[in-house]
């Protein structure tokens, strides 16, 4: 709630006798208007960084190699020195000046970090160094980790973490390999700071990055696609032993989202007869997945039995006849369960999960069975009507539940 909304709401509290005028003013004084000018600085850093990267890979034919490198190294060192100066200066100033100096300092440090990566790739390009793996990106990632350990700036950490995630993606697309070193840096180095900082942005970017790492590992290393079920189940299970609530929640939500997206992909995949004929079913997979599912079942039953439905998404169904129908059915059961439980217990996060998964499940089934049989215009028309009906039914259910619980509808 921003200050103006709080002021309007506070006047109603004063009228109702909940608080006094003096208490309202004391509350409002706690809300200091934030200076949003730092956003312009961050955007300027972003634009300069993009411009530098584009410039590096453009044609420098008329500029001697030594001059190119000298310019880049000079700019990089200048940014680092100026950034360190402002960052150190911010510790000796008043609060407002301290904050602005810190923003300028971190902006120059981030620019220096971007110039470091650009300089590294310029050296490789100038001297035509051919690399068969992603070691330049790994160096760039490690430098980002070291810089964050010194300055501890959230923007710098997010940038370095995204570079680390991209390293694995680039390794898969450019070299068709899975970089174990990149994964170790991601899972050990970056996880350490994610674990100890309790930043929600860090948590979700790390969780998404871990999901991407698991997908790439399955595509590159696993013998069959269905091993992805095991890796997502492992991510979901291990998330429960993390003592940090927000990080645990992020990993659980992203693992559920990942397996749900995988189920959508699988429902289309399993309709192809040639794919089923070429697929090899491994006994070792069923042994491992059964052990993991049993462990997760026992743990969930003792701690939170209402969430046992989550395990339905991790059941391997590809070996059943008409398996794609069972996959879609499992998605529907999961979504309907959380819709009902969420509305009954007023669990906002579960309601959102239920609504989103139900809509996605409905449209997955709708596309599967209606795309080939309906006229395309009629397909989208009926899809829009179906979405409207779903939203109407869910809203009516929400209002009914609030009335039954004694709530007030608007």
Coordinates of C-alpha atoms in Angstrom, one line a residue:
X1 CA 0.0 0.0 0.0
X2 CA 1.5 3.4 -1.0
X3 CA 1.3 6.5 1.2
X4 CA -1.7 8.1 -0.4
X5 CA -3.8 5.0 -0.2
X6 CA -2.8 4.5 3.4
X7 CA -3.8 8.1 4.1
X8 CA -7.3 7.6 2.6
X9 CA -7.7 4.3 4.4
X10 CA -6.4 5.8 7.6
X11 CA -9.0 8.5 7.6
X12 CA -11.7 5.8 7.7
X13 CA -9.9 4.2 10.6
X14 CA -10.0 7.5 12.5
X15 CA -13.7 7.9 11.8
X16 CA -14.4 4.4 13.1
X17 CA -12.4 5.1 16.2
X18 CA -9.8 2.5 15.5
X19 CA -6.9 5.0 15.7
X20 CA -6.5 8.7 16.5
X21 CA -5.3 11.5 14.3
X22 CA -1.9 11.6 16.0
X23 CA -1.5 7.8 15.5
X24 CA -2.3 8.2 11.8
X25 CA 0.3 10.9 11.4
X26 CA 2.8 8.8 13.2
X27 CA 2.1 5.9 10.8
X28 CA 2.3 8.1 7.7
X29 CA 5.6 9.6 8.9
X30 CA 7.1 6.1 8.7
X31 CA 6.4 6.0 5.0
X32 CA 9.1 8.0 3.3
X33 CA 8.7 8.7 -0.4
X34 CA 11.3 6.8 -2.3
X35 CA 13.6 8.4 -4.7
X36 CA 13.0 6.7 -8.0
X37 CA 15.8 8.4 -9.9
X38 CA 18.0 5.4 -9.4
X39 CA 15.9 3.6 -12.1
X40 CA 17.2 6.1 -14.7
X41 CA 20.7 5.2 -13.7
X42 CA 20.0 1.5 -13.9
X43 CA 18.5 1.9 -17.4
X44 CA 21.4 4.0 -18.5
X45 CA 23.8 1.2 -17.3
X46 CA 21.7 -1.4 -19.2
X47 CA 21.7 0.7 -22.4
X48 CA 25.4 1.4 -22.2
X49 CA 26.1 -2.3 -21.6
X50 CA 24.0 -3.4 -24.6
X51 CA 25.7 -0.7 -26.8
X52 CA 29.1 -1.9 -25.7
X53 CA 28.4 -5.6 -26.5
X54 CA 27.0 -4.7 -29.9
X55 CA 29.9 -2.4 -30.6
X56 CA 32.4 -5.1 -29.6
X57 CA 31.0 -7.5 -32.2
X58 CA 30.8 -4.9 -35.0
X59 CA 33.4 -4.3 -37.6
X60 CA 36.6 -2.7 -36.1
X61 CA 38.7 -3.4 -39.2
X62 CA 40.0 0.2 -39.3
X63 CA 41.2 0.1 -35.7
X64 CA 44.4 -1.7 -34.8
X65 CA 44.1 -4.7 -32.5
X66 CA 46.2 -3.2 -29.7
X67 CA 44.2 0.0 -29.8
X68 CA 40.9 -1.9 -29.4
X69 CA 42.1 -3.8 -26.4
X70 CA 43.7 -0.7 -24.8
X71 CA 40.5 1.2 -25.1
X72 CA 38.4 -1.6 -23.6
X73 CA 40.9 -2.3 -20.8
X74 CA 41.2 1.4 -20.0
X75 CA 37.4 1.8 -19.8
X76 CA 37.0 -1.3 -17.7
X77 CA 39.6 -0.2 -15.2
X78 CA 38.2 3.3 -15.1
X79 CA 34.8 2.1 -14.3
X80 CA 36.1 -0.2 -11.5
X81 CA 38.2 2.6 -10.0
X82 CA 35.4 5.2 -10.1
X83 CA 32.8 2.8 -8.9
X84 CA 35.0 1.7 -6.0
X85 CA 35.6 5.4 -5.1
X86 CA 31.9 6.2 -5.0
X87 CA 31.1 3.0 -3.1
X88 CA 33.8 3.7 -0.5
X89 CA 32.8 7.4 -0.3
X90 CA 29.1 6.4 0.4
X91 CA 30.2 5.0 3.8
X92 CA 31.3 8.4 5.1
X93 CA 28.3 10.6 3.9
X94 CA 24.9 11.5 5.2
X95 CA 22.0 9.2 4.4
X96 CA 20.7 10.8 1.3
X97 CA 24.1 11.5 -0.2
X98 CA 25.2 8.1 0.9
X99 CA 22.4 6.4 -1.0
X100 CA 23.1 8.3 -4.2
X101 CA 26.9 7.7 -4.1
X102 CA 26.2 4.0 -3.5
X103 CA 24.0 3.9 -6.6
X104 CA 26.6 5.7 -8.7
X105 CA 29.3 3.5 -7.4
X106 CA 27.4 0.2 -8.1
X107 CA 26.4 1.5 -11.5
X108 CA 30.1 2.0 -12.5
X109 CA 31.0 -1.4 -10.9
X110 CA 28.3 -3.1 -13.0
X111 CA 29.5 -1.3 -16.1
X112 CA 33.1 -2.5 -15.3
X113 CA 31.7 -6.0 -15.0
X114 CA 30.0 -5.8 -18.4
X115 CA 33.2 -4.3 -20.0
X116 CA 35.2 -7.2 -18.5
X117 CA 33.0 -9.7 -20.4
X118 CA 33.1 -7.6 -23.5
X119 CA 36.9 -7.3 -23.3
X120 CA 37.3 -11.0 -22.8
X121 CA 35.3 -11.9 -25.9
X122 CA 37.1 -9.1 -27.8
X123 CA 40.4 -10.8 -27.0
X124 CA 39.1 -14.2 -28.2
X125 CA 37.8 -12.5 -31.4
X126 CA 40.9 -10.5 -32.2
X127 CA 43.3 -13.4 -31.7
X128 CA 40.8 -15.9 -33.2
X129 CA 40.9 -18.2 -30.2
X130 CA 38.6 -21.1 -30.8
X131 CA 37.0 -22.6 -27.7
X132 CA 35.3 -25.9 -27.5
X133 CA 33.4 -25.2 -24.3
X134 CA 32.0 -22.3 -22.3
X135 CA 35.1 -21.4 -20.3
X136 CA 34.9 -17.7 -21.1
X137 CA 31.4 -17.5 -19.7
X138 CA 32.6 -19.5 -16.7
X139 CA 35.3 -16.9 -16.0
X140 CA 32.8 -14.1 -16.4
X141 CA 30.4 -15.9 -14.0
X142 CA 33.2 -16.4 -11.4
X143 CA 34.2 -12.7 -11.6
X144 CA 30.6 -11.7 -11.0
X145 CA 30.5 -13.9 -7.9
X146 CA 33.7 -12.4 -6.5
X147 CA 32.5 -8.8 -7.2
X148 CA 29.3 -9.5 -5.3
X149 CA 31.2 -11.0 -2.4
X150 CA 33.0 -7.6 -2.2
X151 CA 30.1 -5.1 -2.9
X152 CA 26.9 -7.2 -2.2
X153 CA 24.8 -5.3 -4.7
X154 CA 21.5 -7.1 -5.7
X155 CA 21.5 -5.8 -9.3
X156 CA 25.1 -7.1 -9.7
X157 CA 24.1 -10.5 -8.3
X158 CA 21.1 -10.8 -10.6
X159 CA 23.2 -10.0 -13.6
X160 CA 25.9 -12.4 -12.7
X161 CA 23.4 -15.1 -11.9
X162 CA 21.7 -14.6 -15.2
X163 CA 25.0 -14.9 -17.0
X164 CA 25.6 -18.2 -15.1
X165 CA 22.3 -19.6 -16.2
X166 CA 22.9 -18.4 -19.8
X167 CA 26.3 -20.2 -19.7
X168 CA 24.5 -23.5 -19.4
X169 CA 22.0 -22.7 -22.1
X170 CA 24.8 -21.6 -24.5
X171 CA 26.8 -24.8 -23.7
X172 CA 23.7 -26.8 -24.8
X173 CA 22.9 -25.0 -28.0
X174 CA 26.5 -24.2 -29.2
X175 CA 28.3 -27.3 -28.1
X176 CA 25.6 -29.9 -27.3
X177 CA 27.2 -30.5 -23.9
X178 CA 26.3 -30.0 -20.3
X179 CA 28.8 -28.0 -18.3
X180 CA 29.3 -29.6 -14.9
X181 CA 31.6 -26.7 -13.9
X182 CA 28.9 -24.1 -14.6
X183 CA 26.4 -26.2 -12.6
X184 CA 28.9 -26.4 -9.6
X185 CA 29.4 -22.6 -9.7
X186 CA 25.6 -22.2 -9.9
X187 CA 24.6 -24.7 -7.2
X188 CA 27.5 -24.0 -4.8
X189 CA 28.7 -20.5 -5.3
X190 CA 25.5 -18.7 -6.1
X191 CA 23.3 -20.9 -3.9
X192 CA 25.4 -19.8 -0.9
X193 CA 24.4 -16.2 -1.3
X194 CA 20.8 -17.0 -2.3
X195 CA 20.5 -19.1 0.9
X196 CA 21.9 -16.5 3.2
X197 CA 20.4 -13.3 1.7
X198 CA 16.7 -14.3 1.7
X199 CA 15.9 -12.0 -1.3
X200 CA 12.7 -13.1 -3.1
X201 CA 14.1 -12.0 -6.5
X202 CA 17.2 -14.1 -5.8
X203 CA 15.1 -17.0 -4.7
X204 CA 12.9 -17.2 -7.8
X205 CA 15.7 -16.5 -10.3
X206 CA 17.7 -19.3 -8.7
X207 CA 14.7 -21.7 -8.7
X208 CA 14.0 -20.9 -12.4
X209 CA 17.7 -21.3 -13.2
X210 CA 17.8 -24.7 -11.4
X211 CA 14.8 -25.9 -13.4
X212 CA 16.5 -24.9 -16.6
X213 CA 19.7 -26.7 -15.5
X214 CA 17.7 -29.9 -14.9
X215 CA 15.9 -29.6 -18.3
X216 CA 19.3 -29.2 -20.1
X217 CA 20.8 -32.0 -18.2
X218 CA 18.0 -34.3 -19.1
X219 CA 18.1 -33.4 -22.8
X220 CA 21.9 -33.7 -23.1
X221 CA 22.7 -36.5 -20.6
X222 CA 19.6 -38.6 -19.9
X223 CA 18.9 -41.6 -22.2
X224 CA 15.1 -40.9 -22.2
X225 CA 12.9 -37.8 -21.8
X226 CA 11.0 -39.2 -18.9
X227 CA 14.0 -38.8 -16.5
X228 CA 12.9 -35.2 -16.3
X229 CA 10.1 -36.4 -14.0
X230 CA 12.6 -37.7 -11.6
X231 CA 14.8 -34.5 -11.6
X232 CA 11.7 -32.3 -11.0
X233 CA 10.6 -34.6 -8.2
X234 CA 14.1 -34.5 -6.7
X235 CA 13.9 -30.6 -6.9
X236 CA 10.5 -30.7 -5.3
X237 CA 11.5 -33.1 -2.5
X238 CA 14.8 -31.5 -1.6
X239 CA 13.1 -28.1 -1.4
X240 CA 11.3 -29.3 1.7
X241 CA 14.4 -29.8 3.7
X242 CA 15.6 -26.2 3.2
X243 CA 15.1 -24.2 6.5
X244 CA 14.6 -20.9 4.7
X245 CA 10.7 -20.6 4.2
X246 CA 10.8 -18.2 1.3
X247 CA 13.5 -20.1 -0.6
X248 CA 11.7 -23.3 0.1
X249 CA 8.5 -21.9 -1.2
X250 CA 10.1 -20.6 -4.4
X251 CA 11.7 -24.0 -5.2
X252 CA 8.4 -25.8 -4.6
X253 CA 6.4 -23.4 -6.8
X254 CA 8.9 -23.5 -9.6
X255 CA 9.2 -27.3 -9.5
X256 CA 5.4 -27.6 -9.7
X257 CA 5.2 -25.1 -12.5
X258 CA 8.0 -27.0 -14.3
X259 CA 6.4 -30.4 -14.0
X260 CA 3.1 -28.9 -15.1
X261 CA 4.7 -27.4 -18.3
X262 CA 6.4 -30.8 -18.8
X263 CA 3.0 -32.5 -18.6
X264 CA 1.6 -30.2 -21.3
X265 CA 4.5 -31.1 -23.5
X266 CA 4.2 -34.8 -22.7
X267 CA 0.5 -34.8 -23.5
X268 CA 1.2 -33.8 -27.1
X269 CA 4.3 -36.0 -27.3
X270 CA 2.5 -39.2 -26.3
X271 CA 0.0 -38.9 -29.1
X272 CA 2.7 -39.6 -31.7
X273 CA 2.8 -43.3 -32.5
X274 CA 6.4 -43.2 -33.9
X275 CA 7.6 -41.6 -30.6
X276 CA 6.0 -44.4 -28.5
X277 CA 7.5 -47.1 -30.7
X278 CA 11.1 -45.6 -30.4
X279 CA 10.9 -45.0 -26.6
X280 CA 12.7 -47.5 -24.4
X281 CA 11.3 -48.1 -20.9
X282 CA 14.1 -48.5 -18.3
X283 CA 13.4 -50.5 -15.2
X284 CA 16.0 -48.5 -13.3
X285 CA 13.9 -45.4 -13.7
X286 CA 10.8 -47.0 -12.1
X287 CA 12.9 -48.3 -9.2
X288 CA 14.4 -44.8 -8.5
X289 CA 11.2 -42.9 -9.0
X290 CA 9.2 -45.3 -6.8
X291 CA 11.7 -44.8 -3.9
X292 CA 11.5 -41.0 -4.3
X293 CA 7.7 -41.0 -4.5
X294 CA 7.5 -43.2 -1.4
X295 CA 9.8 -41.0 0.6
X296 CA 7.9 -37.9 -0.5
X297 CA 4.6 -39.5 0.3
X298 CA 5.7 -40.5 3.9
X299 CA 7.1 -37.0 4.5
X300 CA 4.0 -35.2 3.2
X301 CA 1.6 -37.4 5.1
X302 CA 3.4 -36.5 8.4
X303 CA 3.9 -32.8 7.7
X304 CA 1.1 -31.6 5.4
X305 CA -1.3 -34.3 4.1
X306 CA -3.4 -31.8 2.1
X307 CA -0.4 -31.4 -0.3
X308 CA -0.2 -35.1 -1.2
X309 CA -2.1 -34.2 -4.4
X310 CA 1.1 -32.5 -5.6
X311 CA 2.7 -36.0 -6.1
X312 CA 0.1 -36.8 -8.7
X313 CA 1.9 -34.7 -11.2
X314 CA 5.1 -36.7 -10.7
X315 CA 3.5 -40.1 -11.4
X316 CA 5.0 -41.6 -14.6
X317 CA 2.0 -42.4 -16.9
X318 CA 3.7 -42.8 -20.3
X319 CA 3.5 -46.6 -20.2
X320 CA -0.3 -46.7 -19.9
X321 CA -2.5 -47.2 -22.9
X322 CA -3.9 -43.8 -24.1
X323 CA -1.4 -42.3 -21.8
X324 CA -1.9 -38.7 -23.0
X325 CA -5.5 -38.9 -21.6
X326 CA -4.2 -39.9 -18.2
X327 CA -1.7 -37.1 -18.3
X328 CA -4.4 -34.5 -19.0
X329 CA -6.7 -36.1 -16.4
X330 CA -4.0 -35.8 -13.7
X331 CA -3.6 -32.1 -14.6
X332 CA -7.4 -31.6 -14.1
X333 CA -7.5 -33.5 -10.8
X334 CA -4.6 -31.4 -9.5
X335 CA -6.1 -28.1 -10.5
X336 CA -9.7 -28.9 -9.3
X337 CA -8.4 -30.1 -5.9
X338 CA -6.5 -26.9 -5.2
X339 CA -9.5 -24.8 -6.4
X340 CA -11.8 -26.5 -3.9
X341 CA -9.3 -26.6 -1.1
X342 CA -8.1 -23.1 -1.8
X343 CA -11.5 -21.5 -1.7
X344 CA -12.6 -23.6 1.4
X345 CA -9.5 -22.6 3.4
X346 CA -9.0 -19.2 1.9
X347 CA -5.5 -20.0 0.8
X348 CA -4.7 -17.3 -1.7
X349 CA -1.6 -19.0 -3.1
X350 CA -3.4 -22.3 -3.6
X351 CA -6.3 -20.5 -5.3
X352 CA -3.9 -18.9 -7.8
X353 CA -2.3 -22.3 -8.4
X354 CA -5.7 -23.9 -8.9
X355 CA -7.0 -21.2 -11.2
X356 CA -3.9 -21.1 -13.4
X357 CA -3.5 -24.8 -13.6
X358 CA -7.2 -25.3 -14.4
X359 CA -7.2 -22.8 -17.2
X360 CA -4.0 -24.3 -18.6
X361 CA -5.4 -27.8 -18.3
X362 CA -8.6 -26.8 -20.0
X363 CA -6.9 -25.2 -22.9
X364 CA -4.4 -28.0 -23.3
X365 CA -7.3 -30.4 -23.7
X366 CA -9.2 -28.0 -25.9
X367 CA -6.3 -27.6 -28.3
X368 CA -5.7 -31.3 -28.4
X369 CA -9.2 -32.2 -29.3
X370 CA -10.5 -29.2 -31.2
X371 CA -7.6 -27.8 -33.3
X372 CA -7.9 -30.4 -36.1
X373 CA -11.7 -30.6 -36.1
X374 CA -12.9 -27.0 -35.8
X375 CA -12.7 -24.1 -38.2
X376 CA -9.8 -21.9 -37.0
X377 CA -12.0 -18.8 -36.4
X378 CA -14.6 -21.0 -34.5
X379 CA -11.7 -22.5 -32.5
X380 CA -10.6 -19.1 -31.1
X381 CA -14.2 -17.9 -30.6
X382 CA -15.1 -21.0 -28.6
X383 CA -11.8 -20.7 -26.7
X384 CA -12.7 -17.1 -25.7
X385 CA -16.2 -18.1 -24.6
X386 CA -14.8 -21.1 -22.6
X387 CA -12.3 -18.8 -20.8
X388 CA -15.1 -16.4 -20.0
X389 CA -17.2 -19.2 -18.6
X390 CA -14.3 -20.5 -16.5
X391 CA -13.7 -17.0 -15.0
X392 CA -17.4 -16.5 -14.3
X393 CA -17.7 -19.9 -12.5
X394 CA -14.6 -19.2 -10.4
X395 CA -15.7 -15.7 -9.4
X396 CA -19.1 -17.1 -8.4
X397 CA -17.5 -19.8 -6.4
X398 CA -15.3 -17.2 -4.7
X399 CA -18.2 -15.0 -3.8
X400 CA -20.2 -18.0 -2.5
X401 CA -17.4 -19.1 -0.3
X402 CA -16.9 -15.6 1.2
X403 CA -20.6 -15.4 2.0
X404 CA -20.5 -18.8 3.7
X405 CA -17.5 -17.8 5.7
X406 CA -19.2 -14.5 6.7
X407 CA -17.1 -12.3 4.4
X408 CA -18.2 -9.3 2.4
X409 CA -18.3 -9.3 -1.4
X410 CA -17.9 -6.2 -3.4

